[in-house]
PDB file of C-alpha atoms in Angstrom:
ATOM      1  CA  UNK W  28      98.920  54.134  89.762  1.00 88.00           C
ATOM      2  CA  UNK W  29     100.434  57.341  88.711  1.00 95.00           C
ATOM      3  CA  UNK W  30      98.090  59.064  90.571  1.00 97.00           C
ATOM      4  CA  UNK W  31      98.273  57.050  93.616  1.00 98.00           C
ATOM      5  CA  UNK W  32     101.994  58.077  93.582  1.00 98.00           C
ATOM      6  CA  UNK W  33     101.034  61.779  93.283  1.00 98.00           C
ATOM      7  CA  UNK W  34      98.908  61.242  96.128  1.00 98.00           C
ATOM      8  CA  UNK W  35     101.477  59.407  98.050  1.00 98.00           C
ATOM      9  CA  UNK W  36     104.720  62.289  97.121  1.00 98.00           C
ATOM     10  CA  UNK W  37     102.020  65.313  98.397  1.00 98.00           C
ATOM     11  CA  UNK W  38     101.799  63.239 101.764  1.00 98.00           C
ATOM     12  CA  UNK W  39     105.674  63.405 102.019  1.00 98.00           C
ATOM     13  CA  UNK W  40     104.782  67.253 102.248  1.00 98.00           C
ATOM     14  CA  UNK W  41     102.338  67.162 104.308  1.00 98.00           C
ATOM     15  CA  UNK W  42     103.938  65.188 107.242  1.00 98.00           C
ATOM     16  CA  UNK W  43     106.942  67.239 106.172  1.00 98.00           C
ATOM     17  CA  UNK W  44     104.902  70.612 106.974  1.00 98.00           C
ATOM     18  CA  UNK W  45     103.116  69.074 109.883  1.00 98.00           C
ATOM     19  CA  UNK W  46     106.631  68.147 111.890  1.00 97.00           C
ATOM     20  CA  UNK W  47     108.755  71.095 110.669  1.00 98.00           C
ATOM     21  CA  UNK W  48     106.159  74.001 112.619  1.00 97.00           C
ATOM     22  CA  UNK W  49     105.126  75.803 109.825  1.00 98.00           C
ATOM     23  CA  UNK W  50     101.474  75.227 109.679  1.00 98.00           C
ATOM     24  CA  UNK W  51     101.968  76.921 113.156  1.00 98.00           C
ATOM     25  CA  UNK W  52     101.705  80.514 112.608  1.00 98.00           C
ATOM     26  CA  UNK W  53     102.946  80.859 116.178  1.00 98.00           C
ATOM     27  CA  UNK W  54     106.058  79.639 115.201  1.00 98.00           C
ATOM     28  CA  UNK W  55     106.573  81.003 112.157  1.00 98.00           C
ATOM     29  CA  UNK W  56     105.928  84.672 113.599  1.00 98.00           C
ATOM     30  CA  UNK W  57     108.598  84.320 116.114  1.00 98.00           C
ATOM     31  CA  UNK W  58     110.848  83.226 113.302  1.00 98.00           C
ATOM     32  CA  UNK W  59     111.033  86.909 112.060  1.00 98.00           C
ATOM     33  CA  UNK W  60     110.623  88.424 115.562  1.00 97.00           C
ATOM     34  CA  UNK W  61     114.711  88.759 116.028  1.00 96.00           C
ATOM     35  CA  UNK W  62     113.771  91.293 118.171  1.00 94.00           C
ATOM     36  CA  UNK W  63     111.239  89.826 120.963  1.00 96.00           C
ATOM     37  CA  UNK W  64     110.469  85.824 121.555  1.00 96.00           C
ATOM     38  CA  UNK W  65     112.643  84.510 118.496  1.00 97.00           C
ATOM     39  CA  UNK W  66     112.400  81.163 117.836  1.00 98.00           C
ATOM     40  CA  UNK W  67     115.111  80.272 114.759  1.00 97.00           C
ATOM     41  CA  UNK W  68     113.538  76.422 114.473  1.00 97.00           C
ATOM     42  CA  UNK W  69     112.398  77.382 110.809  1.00 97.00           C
ATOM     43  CA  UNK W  70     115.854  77.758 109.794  1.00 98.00           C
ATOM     44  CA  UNK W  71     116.220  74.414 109.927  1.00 98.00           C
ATOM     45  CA  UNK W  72     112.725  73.810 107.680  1.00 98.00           C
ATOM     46  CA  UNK W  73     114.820  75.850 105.417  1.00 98.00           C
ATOM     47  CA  UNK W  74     118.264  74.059 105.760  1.00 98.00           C
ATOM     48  CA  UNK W  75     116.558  70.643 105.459  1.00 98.00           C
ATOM     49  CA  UNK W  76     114.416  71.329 102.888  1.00 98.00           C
ATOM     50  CA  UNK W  77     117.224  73.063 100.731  1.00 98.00           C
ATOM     51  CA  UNK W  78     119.609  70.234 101.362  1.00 98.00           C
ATOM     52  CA  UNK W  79     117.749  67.545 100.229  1.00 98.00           C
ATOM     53  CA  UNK W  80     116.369  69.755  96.951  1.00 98.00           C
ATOM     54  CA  UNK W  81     119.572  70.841  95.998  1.00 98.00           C
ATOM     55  CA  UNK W  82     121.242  67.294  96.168  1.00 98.00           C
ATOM     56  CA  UNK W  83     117.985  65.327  95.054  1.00 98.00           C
ATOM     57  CA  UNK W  84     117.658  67.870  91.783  1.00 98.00           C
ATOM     58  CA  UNK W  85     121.053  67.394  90.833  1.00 97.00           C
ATOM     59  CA  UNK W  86     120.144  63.765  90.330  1.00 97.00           C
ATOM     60  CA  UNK W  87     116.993  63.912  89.165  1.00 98.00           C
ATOM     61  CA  UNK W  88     117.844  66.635  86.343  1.00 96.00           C
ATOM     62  CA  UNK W  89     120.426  64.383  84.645  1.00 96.00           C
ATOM     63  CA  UNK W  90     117.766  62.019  83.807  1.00 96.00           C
ATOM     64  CA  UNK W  91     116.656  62.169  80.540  1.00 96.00           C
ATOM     65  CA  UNK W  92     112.803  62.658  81.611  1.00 97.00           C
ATOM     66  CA  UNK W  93     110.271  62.171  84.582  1.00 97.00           C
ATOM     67  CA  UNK W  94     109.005  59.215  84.852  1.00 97.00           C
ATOM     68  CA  UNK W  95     105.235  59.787  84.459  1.00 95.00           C
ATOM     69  CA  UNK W  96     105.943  62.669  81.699  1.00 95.00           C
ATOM     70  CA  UNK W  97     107.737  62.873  78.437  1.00 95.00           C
ATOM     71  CA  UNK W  98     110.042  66.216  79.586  1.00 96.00           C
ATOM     72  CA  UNK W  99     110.714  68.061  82.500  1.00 97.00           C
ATOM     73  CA  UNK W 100     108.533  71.340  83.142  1.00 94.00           C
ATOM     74  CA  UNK W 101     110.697  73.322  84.767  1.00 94.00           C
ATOM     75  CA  UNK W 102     110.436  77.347  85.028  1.00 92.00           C
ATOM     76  CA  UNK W 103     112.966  78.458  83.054  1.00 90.00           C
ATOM     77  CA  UNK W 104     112.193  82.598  83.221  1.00 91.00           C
ATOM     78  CA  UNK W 105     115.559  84.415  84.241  1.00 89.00           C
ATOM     79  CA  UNK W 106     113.582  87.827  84.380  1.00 93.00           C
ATOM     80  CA  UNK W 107     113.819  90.012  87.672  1.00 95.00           C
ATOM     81  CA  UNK W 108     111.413  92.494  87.059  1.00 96.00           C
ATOM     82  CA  UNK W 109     108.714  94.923  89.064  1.00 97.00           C
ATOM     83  CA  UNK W 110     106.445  92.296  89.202  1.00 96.00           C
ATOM     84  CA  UNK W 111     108.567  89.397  90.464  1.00 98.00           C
ATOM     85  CA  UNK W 112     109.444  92.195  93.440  1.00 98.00           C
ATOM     86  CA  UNK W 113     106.256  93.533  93.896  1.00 98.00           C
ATOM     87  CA  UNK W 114     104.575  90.428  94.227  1.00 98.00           C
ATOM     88  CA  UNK W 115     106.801  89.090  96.354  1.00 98.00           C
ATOM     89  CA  UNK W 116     106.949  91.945  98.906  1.00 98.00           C
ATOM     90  CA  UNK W 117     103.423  91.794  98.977  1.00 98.00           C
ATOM     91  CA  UNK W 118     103.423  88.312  99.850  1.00 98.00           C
ATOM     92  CA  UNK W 119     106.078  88.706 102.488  1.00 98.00           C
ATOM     93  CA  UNK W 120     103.537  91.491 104.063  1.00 98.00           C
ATOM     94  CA  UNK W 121     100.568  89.291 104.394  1.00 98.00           C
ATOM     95  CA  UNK W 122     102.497  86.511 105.478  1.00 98.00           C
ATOM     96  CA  UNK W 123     103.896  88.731 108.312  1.00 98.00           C
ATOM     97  CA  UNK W 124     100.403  89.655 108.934  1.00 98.00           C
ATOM     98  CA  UNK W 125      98.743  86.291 109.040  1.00 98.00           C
ATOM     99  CA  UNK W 126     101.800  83.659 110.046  1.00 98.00           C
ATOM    100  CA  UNK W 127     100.597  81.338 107.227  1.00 98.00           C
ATOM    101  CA  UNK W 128     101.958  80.451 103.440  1.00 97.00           C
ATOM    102  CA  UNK W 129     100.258  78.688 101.045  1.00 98.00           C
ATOM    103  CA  UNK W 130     102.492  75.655 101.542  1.00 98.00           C
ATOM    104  CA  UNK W 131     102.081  75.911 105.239  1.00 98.00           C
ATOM    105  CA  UNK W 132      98.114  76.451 105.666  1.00 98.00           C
ATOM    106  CA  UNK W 133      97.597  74.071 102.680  1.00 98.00           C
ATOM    107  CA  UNK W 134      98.052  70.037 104.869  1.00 98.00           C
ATOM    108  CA  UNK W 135      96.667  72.251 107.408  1.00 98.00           C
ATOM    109  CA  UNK W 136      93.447  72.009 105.882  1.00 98.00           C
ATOM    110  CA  UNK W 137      93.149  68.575 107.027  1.00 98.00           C
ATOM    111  CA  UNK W 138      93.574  69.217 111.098  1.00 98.00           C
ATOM    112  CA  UNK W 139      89.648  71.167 110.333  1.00 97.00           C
ATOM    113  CA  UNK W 140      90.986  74.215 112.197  1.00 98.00           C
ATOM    114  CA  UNK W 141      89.419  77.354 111.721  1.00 98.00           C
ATOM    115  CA  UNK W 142      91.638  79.712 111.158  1.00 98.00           C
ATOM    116  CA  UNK W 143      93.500  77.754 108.885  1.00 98.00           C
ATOM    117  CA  UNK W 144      89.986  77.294 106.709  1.00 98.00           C
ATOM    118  CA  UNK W 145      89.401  81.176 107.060  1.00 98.00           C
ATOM    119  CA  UNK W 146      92.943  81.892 105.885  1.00 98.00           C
ATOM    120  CA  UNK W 147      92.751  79.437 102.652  1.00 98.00           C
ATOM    121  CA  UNK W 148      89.351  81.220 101.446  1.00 98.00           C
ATOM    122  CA  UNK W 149      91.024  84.507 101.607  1.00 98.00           C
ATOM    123  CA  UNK W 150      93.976  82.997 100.116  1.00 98.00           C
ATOM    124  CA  UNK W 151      91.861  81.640  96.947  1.00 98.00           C
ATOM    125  CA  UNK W 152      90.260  85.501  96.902  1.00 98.00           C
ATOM    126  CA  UNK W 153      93.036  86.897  96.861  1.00 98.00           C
ATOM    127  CA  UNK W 154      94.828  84.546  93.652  1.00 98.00           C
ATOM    128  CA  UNK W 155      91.146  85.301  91.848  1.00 98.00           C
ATOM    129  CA  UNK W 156      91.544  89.007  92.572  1.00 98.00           C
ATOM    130  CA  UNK W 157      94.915  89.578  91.391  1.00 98.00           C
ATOM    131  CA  UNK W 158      94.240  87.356  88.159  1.00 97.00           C
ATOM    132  CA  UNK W 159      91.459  89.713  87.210  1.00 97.00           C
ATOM    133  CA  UNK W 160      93.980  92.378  88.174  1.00 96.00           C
ATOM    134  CA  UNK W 161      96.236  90.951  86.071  1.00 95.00           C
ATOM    135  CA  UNK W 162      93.900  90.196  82.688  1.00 95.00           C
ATOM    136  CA  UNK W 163      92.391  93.605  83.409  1.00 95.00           C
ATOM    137  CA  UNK W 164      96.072  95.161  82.765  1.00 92.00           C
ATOM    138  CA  UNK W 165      96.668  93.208  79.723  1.00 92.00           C
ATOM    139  CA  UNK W 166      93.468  93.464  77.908  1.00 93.00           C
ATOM    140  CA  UNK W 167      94.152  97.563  78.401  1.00 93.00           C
ATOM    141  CA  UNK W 168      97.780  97.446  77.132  1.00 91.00           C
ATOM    142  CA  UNK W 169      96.182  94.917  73.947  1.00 92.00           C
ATOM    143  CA  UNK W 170      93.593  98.017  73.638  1.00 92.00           C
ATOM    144  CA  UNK W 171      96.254 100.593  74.083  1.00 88.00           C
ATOM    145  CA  UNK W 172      98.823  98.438  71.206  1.00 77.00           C
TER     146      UNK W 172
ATOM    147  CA  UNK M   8     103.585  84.220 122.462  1.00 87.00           C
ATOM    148  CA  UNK M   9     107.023  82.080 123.126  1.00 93.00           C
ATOM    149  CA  UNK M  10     107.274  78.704 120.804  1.00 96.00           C
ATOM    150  CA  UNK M  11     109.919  75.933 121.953  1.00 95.00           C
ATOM    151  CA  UNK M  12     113.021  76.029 119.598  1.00 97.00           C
ATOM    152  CA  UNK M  13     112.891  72.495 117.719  1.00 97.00           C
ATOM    153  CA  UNK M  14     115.823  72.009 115.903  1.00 97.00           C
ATOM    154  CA  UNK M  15     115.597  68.643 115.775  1.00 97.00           C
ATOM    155  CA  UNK M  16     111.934  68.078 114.443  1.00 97.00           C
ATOM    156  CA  UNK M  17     112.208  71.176 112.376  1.00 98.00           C
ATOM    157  CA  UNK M  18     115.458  69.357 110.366  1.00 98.00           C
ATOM    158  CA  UNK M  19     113.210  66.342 109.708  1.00 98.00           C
ATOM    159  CA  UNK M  20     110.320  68.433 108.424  1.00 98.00           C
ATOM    160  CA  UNK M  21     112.287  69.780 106.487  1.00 98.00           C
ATOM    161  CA  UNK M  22     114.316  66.836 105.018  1.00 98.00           C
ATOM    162  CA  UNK M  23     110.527  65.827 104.192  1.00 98.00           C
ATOM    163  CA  UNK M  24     109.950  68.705 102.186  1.00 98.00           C
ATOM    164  CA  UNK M  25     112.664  68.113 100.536  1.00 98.00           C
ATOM    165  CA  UNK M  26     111.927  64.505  99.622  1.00 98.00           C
ATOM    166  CA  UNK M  27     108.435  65.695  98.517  1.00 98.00           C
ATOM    167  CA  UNK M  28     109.569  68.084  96.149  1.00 98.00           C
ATOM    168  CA  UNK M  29     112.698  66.005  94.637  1.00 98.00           C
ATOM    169  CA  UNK M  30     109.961  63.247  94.176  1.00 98.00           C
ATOM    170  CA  UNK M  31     107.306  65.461  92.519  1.00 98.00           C
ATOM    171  CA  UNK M  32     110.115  66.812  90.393  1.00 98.00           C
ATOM    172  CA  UNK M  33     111.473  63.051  89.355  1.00 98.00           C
ATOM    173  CA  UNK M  34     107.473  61.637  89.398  1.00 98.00           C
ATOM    174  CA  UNK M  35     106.395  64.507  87.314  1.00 97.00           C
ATOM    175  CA  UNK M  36     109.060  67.193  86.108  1.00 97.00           C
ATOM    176  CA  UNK M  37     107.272  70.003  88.382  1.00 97.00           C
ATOM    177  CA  UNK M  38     108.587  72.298  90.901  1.00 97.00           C
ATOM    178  CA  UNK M  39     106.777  71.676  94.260  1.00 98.00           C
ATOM    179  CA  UNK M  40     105.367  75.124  94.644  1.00 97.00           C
ATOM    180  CA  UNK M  41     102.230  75.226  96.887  1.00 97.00           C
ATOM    181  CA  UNK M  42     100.941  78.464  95.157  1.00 96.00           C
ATOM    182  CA  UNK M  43     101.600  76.917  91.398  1.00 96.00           C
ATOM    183  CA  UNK M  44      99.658  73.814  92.681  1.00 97.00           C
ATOM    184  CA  UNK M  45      96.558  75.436  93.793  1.00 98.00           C
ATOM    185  CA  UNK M  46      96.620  78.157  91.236  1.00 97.00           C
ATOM    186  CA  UNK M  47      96.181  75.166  88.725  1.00 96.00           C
ATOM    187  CA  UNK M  48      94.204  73.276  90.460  1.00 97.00           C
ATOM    188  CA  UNK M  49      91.851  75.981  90.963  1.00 97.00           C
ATOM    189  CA  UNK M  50      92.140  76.700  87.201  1.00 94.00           C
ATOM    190  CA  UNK M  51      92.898  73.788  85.332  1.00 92.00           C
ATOM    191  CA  UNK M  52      94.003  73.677  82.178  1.00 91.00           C
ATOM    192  CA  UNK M  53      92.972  70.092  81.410  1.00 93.00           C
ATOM    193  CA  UNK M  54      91.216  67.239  82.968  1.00 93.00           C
ATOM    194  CA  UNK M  55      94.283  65.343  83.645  1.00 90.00           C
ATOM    195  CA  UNK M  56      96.282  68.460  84.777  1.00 93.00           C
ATOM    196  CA  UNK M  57      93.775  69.225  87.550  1.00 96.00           C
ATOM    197  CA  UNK M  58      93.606  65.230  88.752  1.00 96.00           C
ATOM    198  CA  UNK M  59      97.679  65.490  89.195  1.00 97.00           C
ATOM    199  CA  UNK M  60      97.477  68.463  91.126  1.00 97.00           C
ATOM    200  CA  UNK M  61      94.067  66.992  93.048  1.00 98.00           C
ATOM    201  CA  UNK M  62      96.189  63.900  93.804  1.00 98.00           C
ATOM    202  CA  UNK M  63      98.449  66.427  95.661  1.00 98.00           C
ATOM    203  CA  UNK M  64      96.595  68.376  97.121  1.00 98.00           C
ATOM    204  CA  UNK M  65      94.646  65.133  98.769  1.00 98.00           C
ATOM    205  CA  UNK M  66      98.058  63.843  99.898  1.00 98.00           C
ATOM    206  CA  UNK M  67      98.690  67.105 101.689  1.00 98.00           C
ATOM    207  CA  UNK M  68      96.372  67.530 103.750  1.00 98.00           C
ATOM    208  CA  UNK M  69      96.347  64.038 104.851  1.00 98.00           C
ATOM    209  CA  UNK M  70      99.304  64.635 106.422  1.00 98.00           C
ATOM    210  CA  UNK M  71      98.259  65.802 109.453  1.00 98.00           C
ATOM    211  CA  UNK M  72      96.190  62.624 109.897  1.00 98.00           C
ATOM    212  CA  UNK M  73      99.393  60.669 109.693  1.00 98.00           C
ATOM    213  CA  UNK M  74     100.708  63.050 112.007  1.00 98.00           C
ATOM    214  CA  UNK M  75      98.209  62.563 114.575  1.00 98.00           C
ATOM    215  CA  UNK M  76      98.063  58.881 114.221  1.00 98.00           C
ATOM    216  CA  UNK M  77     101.850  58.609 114.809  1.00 96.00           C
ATOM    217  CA  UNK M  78     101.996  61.998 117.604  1.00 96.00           C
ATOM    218  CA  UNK M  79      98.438  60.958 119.217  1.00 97.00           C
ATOM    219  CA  UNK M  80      97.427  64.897 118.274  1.00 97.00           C
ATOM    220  CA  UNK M  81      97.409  67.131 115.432  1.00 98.00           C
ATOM    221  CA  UNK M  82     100.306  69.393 114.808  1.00 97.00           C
ATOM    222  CA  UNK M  83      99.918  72.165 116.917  1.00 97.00           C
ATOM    223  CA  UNK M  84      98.071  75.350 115.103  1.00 98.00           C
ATOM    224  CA  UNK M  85      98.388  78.549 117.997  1.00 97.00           C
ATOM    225  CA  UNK M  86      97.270  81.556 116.118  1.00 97.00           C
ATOM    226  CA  UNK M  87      98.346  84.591 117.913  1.00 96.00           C
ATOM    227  CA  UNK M  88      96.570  87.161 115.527  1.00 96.00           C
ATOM    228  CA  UNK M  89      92.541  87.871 114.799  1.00 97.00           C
ATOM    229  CA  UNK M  90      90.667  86.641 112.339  1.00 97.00           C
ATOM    230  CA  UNK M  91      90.300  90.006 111.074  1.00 97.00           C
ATOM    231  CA  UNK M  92      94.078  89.625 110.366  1.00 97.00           C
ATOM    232  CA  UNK M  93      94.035  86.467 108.572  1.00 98.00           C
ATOM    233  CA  UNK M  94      91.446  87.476 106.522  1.00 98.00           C
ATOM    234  CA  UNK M  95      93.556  90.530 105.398  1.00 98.00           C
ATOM    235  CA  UNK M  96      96.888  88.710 105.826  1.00 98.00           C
ATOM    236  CA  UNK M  97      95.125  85.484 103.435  1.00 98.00           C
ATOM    237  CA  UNK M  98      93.874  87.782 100.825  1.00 98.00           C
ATOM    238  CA  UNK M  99      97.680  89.899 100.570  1.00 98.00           C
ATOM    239  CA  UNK M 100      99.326  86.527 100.209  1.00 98.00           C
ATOM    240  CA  UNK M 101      97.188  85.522  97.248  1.00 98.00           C
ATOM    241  CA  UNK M 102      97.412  88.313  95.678  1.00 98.00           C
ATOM    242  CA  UNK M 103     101.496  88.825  96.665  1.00 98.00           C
ATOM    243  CA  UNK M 104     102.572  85.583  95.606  1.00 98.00           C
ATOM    244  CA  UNK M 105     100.102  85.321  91.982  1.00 98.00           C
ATOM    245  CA  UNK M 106     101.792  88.510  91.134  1.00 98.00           C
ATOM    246  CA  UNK M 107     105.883  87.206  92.406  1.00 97.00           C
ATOM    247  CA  UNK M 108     104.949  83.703  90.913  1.00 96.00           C
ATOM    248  CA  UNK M 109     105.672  81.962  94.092  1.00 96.00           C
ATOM    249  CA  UNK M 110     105.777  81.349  97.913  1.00 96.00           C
ATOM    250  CA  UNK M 111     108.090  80.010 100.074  1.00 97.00           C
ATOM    251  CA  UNK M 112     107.939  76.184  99.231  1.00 97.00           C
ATOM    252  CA  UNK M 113     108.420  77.277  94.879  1.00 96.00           C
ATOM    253  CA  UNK M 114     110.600  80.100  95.165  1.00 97.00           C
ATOM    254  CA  UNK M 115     112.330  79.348  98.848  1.00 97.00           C
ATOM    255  CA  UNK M 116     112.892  75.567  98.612  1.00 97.00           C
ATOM    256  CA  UNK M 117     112.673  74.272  94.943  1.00 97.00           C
ATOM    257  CA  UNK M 118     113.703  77.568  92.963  1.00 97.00           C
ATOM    258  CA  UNK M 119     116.600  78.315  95.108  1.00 97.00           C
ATOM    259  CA  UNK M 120     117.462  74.815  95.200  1.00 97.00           C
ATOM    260  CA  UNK M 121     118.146  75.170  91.123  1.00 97.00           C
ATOM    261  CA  UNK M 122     119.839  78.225  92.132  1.00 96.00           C
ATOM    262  CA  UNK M 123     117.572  80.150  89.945  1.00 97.00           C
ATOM    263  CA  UNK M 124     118.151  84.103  90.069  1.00 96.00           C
ATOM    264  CA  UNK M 125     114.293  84.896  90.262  1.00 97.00           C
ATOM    265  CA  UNK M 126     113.873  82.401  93.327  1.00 98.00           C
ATOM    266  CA  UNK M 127     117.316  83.904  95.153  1.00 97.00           C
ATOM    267  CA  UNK M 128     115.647  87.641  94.801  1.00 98.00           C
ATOM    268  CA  UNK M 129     111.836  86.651  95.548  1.00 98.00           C
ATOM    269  CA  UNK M 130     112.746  84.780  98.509  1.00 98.00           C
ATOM    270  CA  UNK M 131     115.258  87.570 100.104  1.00 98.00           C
ATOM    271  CA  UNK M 132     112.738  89.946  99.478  1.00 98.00           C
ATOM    272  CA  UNK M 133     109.491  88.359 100.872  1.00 98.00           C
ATOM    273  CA  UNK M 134     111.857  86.958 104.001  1.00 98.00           C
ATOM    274  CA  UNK M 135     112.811  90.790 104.425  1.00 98.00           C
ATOM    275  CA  UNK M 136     109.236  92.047 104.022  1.00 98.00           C
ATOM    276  CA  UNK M 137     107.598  89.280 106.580  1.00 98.00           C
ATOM    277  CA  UNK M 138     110.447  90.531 109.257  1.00 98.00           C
ATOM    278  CA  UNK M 139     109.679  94.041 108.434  1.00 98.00           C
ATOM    279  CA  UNK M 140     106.126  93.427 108.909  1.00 98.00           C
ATOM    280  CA  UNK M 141     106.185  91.319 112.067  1.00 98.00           C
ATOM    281  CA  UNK M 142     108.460  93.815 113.675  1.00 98.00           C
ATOM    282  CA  UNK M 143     106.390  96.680 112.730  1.00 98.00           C
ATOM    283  CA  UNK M 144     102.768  94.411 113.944  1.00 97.00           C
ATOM    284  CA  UNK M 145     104.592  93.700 117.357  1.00 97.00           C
ATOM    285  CA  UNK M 146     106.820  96.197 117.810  1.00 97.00           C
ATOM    286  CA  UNK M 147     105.491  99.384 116.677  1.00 97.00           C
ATOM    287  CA  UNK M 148     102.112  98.827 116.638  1.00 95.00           C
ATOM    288  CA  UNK M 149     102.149  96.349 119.660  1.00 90.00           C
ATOM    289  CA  UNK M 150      99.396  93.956 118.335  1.00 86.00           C
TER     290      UNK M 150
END
């Protein structure tokens, strides 16, 4: 039951992502290209999306837990560090590069398009890649301690 | 390549999104970050956290199936870059958004919904990066 639910709220998202245009990289390109065929539909992903969260939290948050969960798991980090920046620069490059984010080529999946299966695998490489990165760093600053 | 500005259809999308994610979060406490999602799923850390996030994951990408059987077609997918570049463009992403702890539905939609600092800076940032990026692919580099 619970999980039919689950299954049932990440279909929200996918029809979501499927009408809004960004599982389109196409779209999403000329979203950031102010400066030849700009298309500003995703603003409107955006707005949507952001009203609805903002509103629907607000709601939501005064409860005093989920209803499948004892407590809420929200991230609560306040930290704006190098890595936060970094990472996110980084993403904003490769999404620039290919047209897709995770959310968008993610429902994708299930049109069976190519591009959008080549994209994921690279996607999952890169997440392994900069988790090794990332224990890699710490088991040297443990050794260095 | 010129795309047909959809207002209309984008504003529903994204009223979806937003659904999804205020659901997820009063369903299950979680942000509705597609990056968290996968990274967990990928890497569980317990047999009922990965069927949650398998649940999910199965919902979204039946979505397009509804799509098509409401539309007649599946959403339209024009990809106006090689596959060498979504190779390199996939891999960057996963790596970009492991290391800023989100993408654009975590930190763009459900972090900056809570008005969270880290979201407000991660999402100006990759936003300003992507236009950077595209301007420099199309317009300096003309691919």
């Amino acid at each position: 039951m619970k999980l039919i639910a689950t299954y049932l709220i990440g279909l929200v998202f996918g029809v979501g992502i499927s009408i809004s245009g960004m599982s389109n990289p196409a779209k999403v390109l000329n979203f950031f290209d102010v400066a030849g065929t700009w298309d500003p539909s995703l603003a409107f992903v955006m707005g949507g999306a952001l009203l609805v969260a903002f509103f629907g939290y607000k709601l939501v948050l005064k409860r005093p837990a989920p209803i499948f969960e004892p407590v809420f798991n929200v991230p609560t980090s306040r930290v704006i560090d190098a890595r936060l920046l970094g990472g996110s620069a980084v993403f904003g490059v490769g999404w620039g590069i290919a047209g897709f984010c995770p959310g968008g080529a993610l429902p994708a999946l299930g049109t069976g398009n190519v591009d959008v299966l080549v994209f994921t695998a690279a996607l999952v490489a890169g997440i392994f890649l900069a988790k090794g990165l990332m224990a890699a760093s710490a088991r040297r600053q443990a050794a260095a301690a | 390549m010129e795309t047909e500005f959809t207002p209309l259809v984008s504003l529903a999308g994204g009223l979806l999104i937003g659904l999804a994610s205020v659901l997820l979060m009063a369903a299950r406490g979680r942000v509705f970050g597609a990056t968290g999602i996968l990274a967990g799923f990928l890497s569980p850390s317990s047999s009922t956290d990965w069927a949650w996030r398998a649940a999910l994951l199965a919902g979204m990408v039946t979505g397009p199936l509804v799509y098509l059987a409401f539309a007649g077609d599946f959403p339209a997918i024009e990809v106006p870059v090689s596959k060498a570049m979504m190779i390199v463009g996939g891999l960057i992403v996963g790596v970009g958004v492991t290391y800023g702890s989100g993408c654009t539905s975590g930190h763009g939609v459900c972090g900056m919904a809570r008005l969270s600092p880290r979201s407000i800076v991660a999402t100006l940032t990759f936003m300003l990066f992507t236009g950077i990026t595209v301007y420099v692919v199309r317009h300096v580099l003309g691919m």
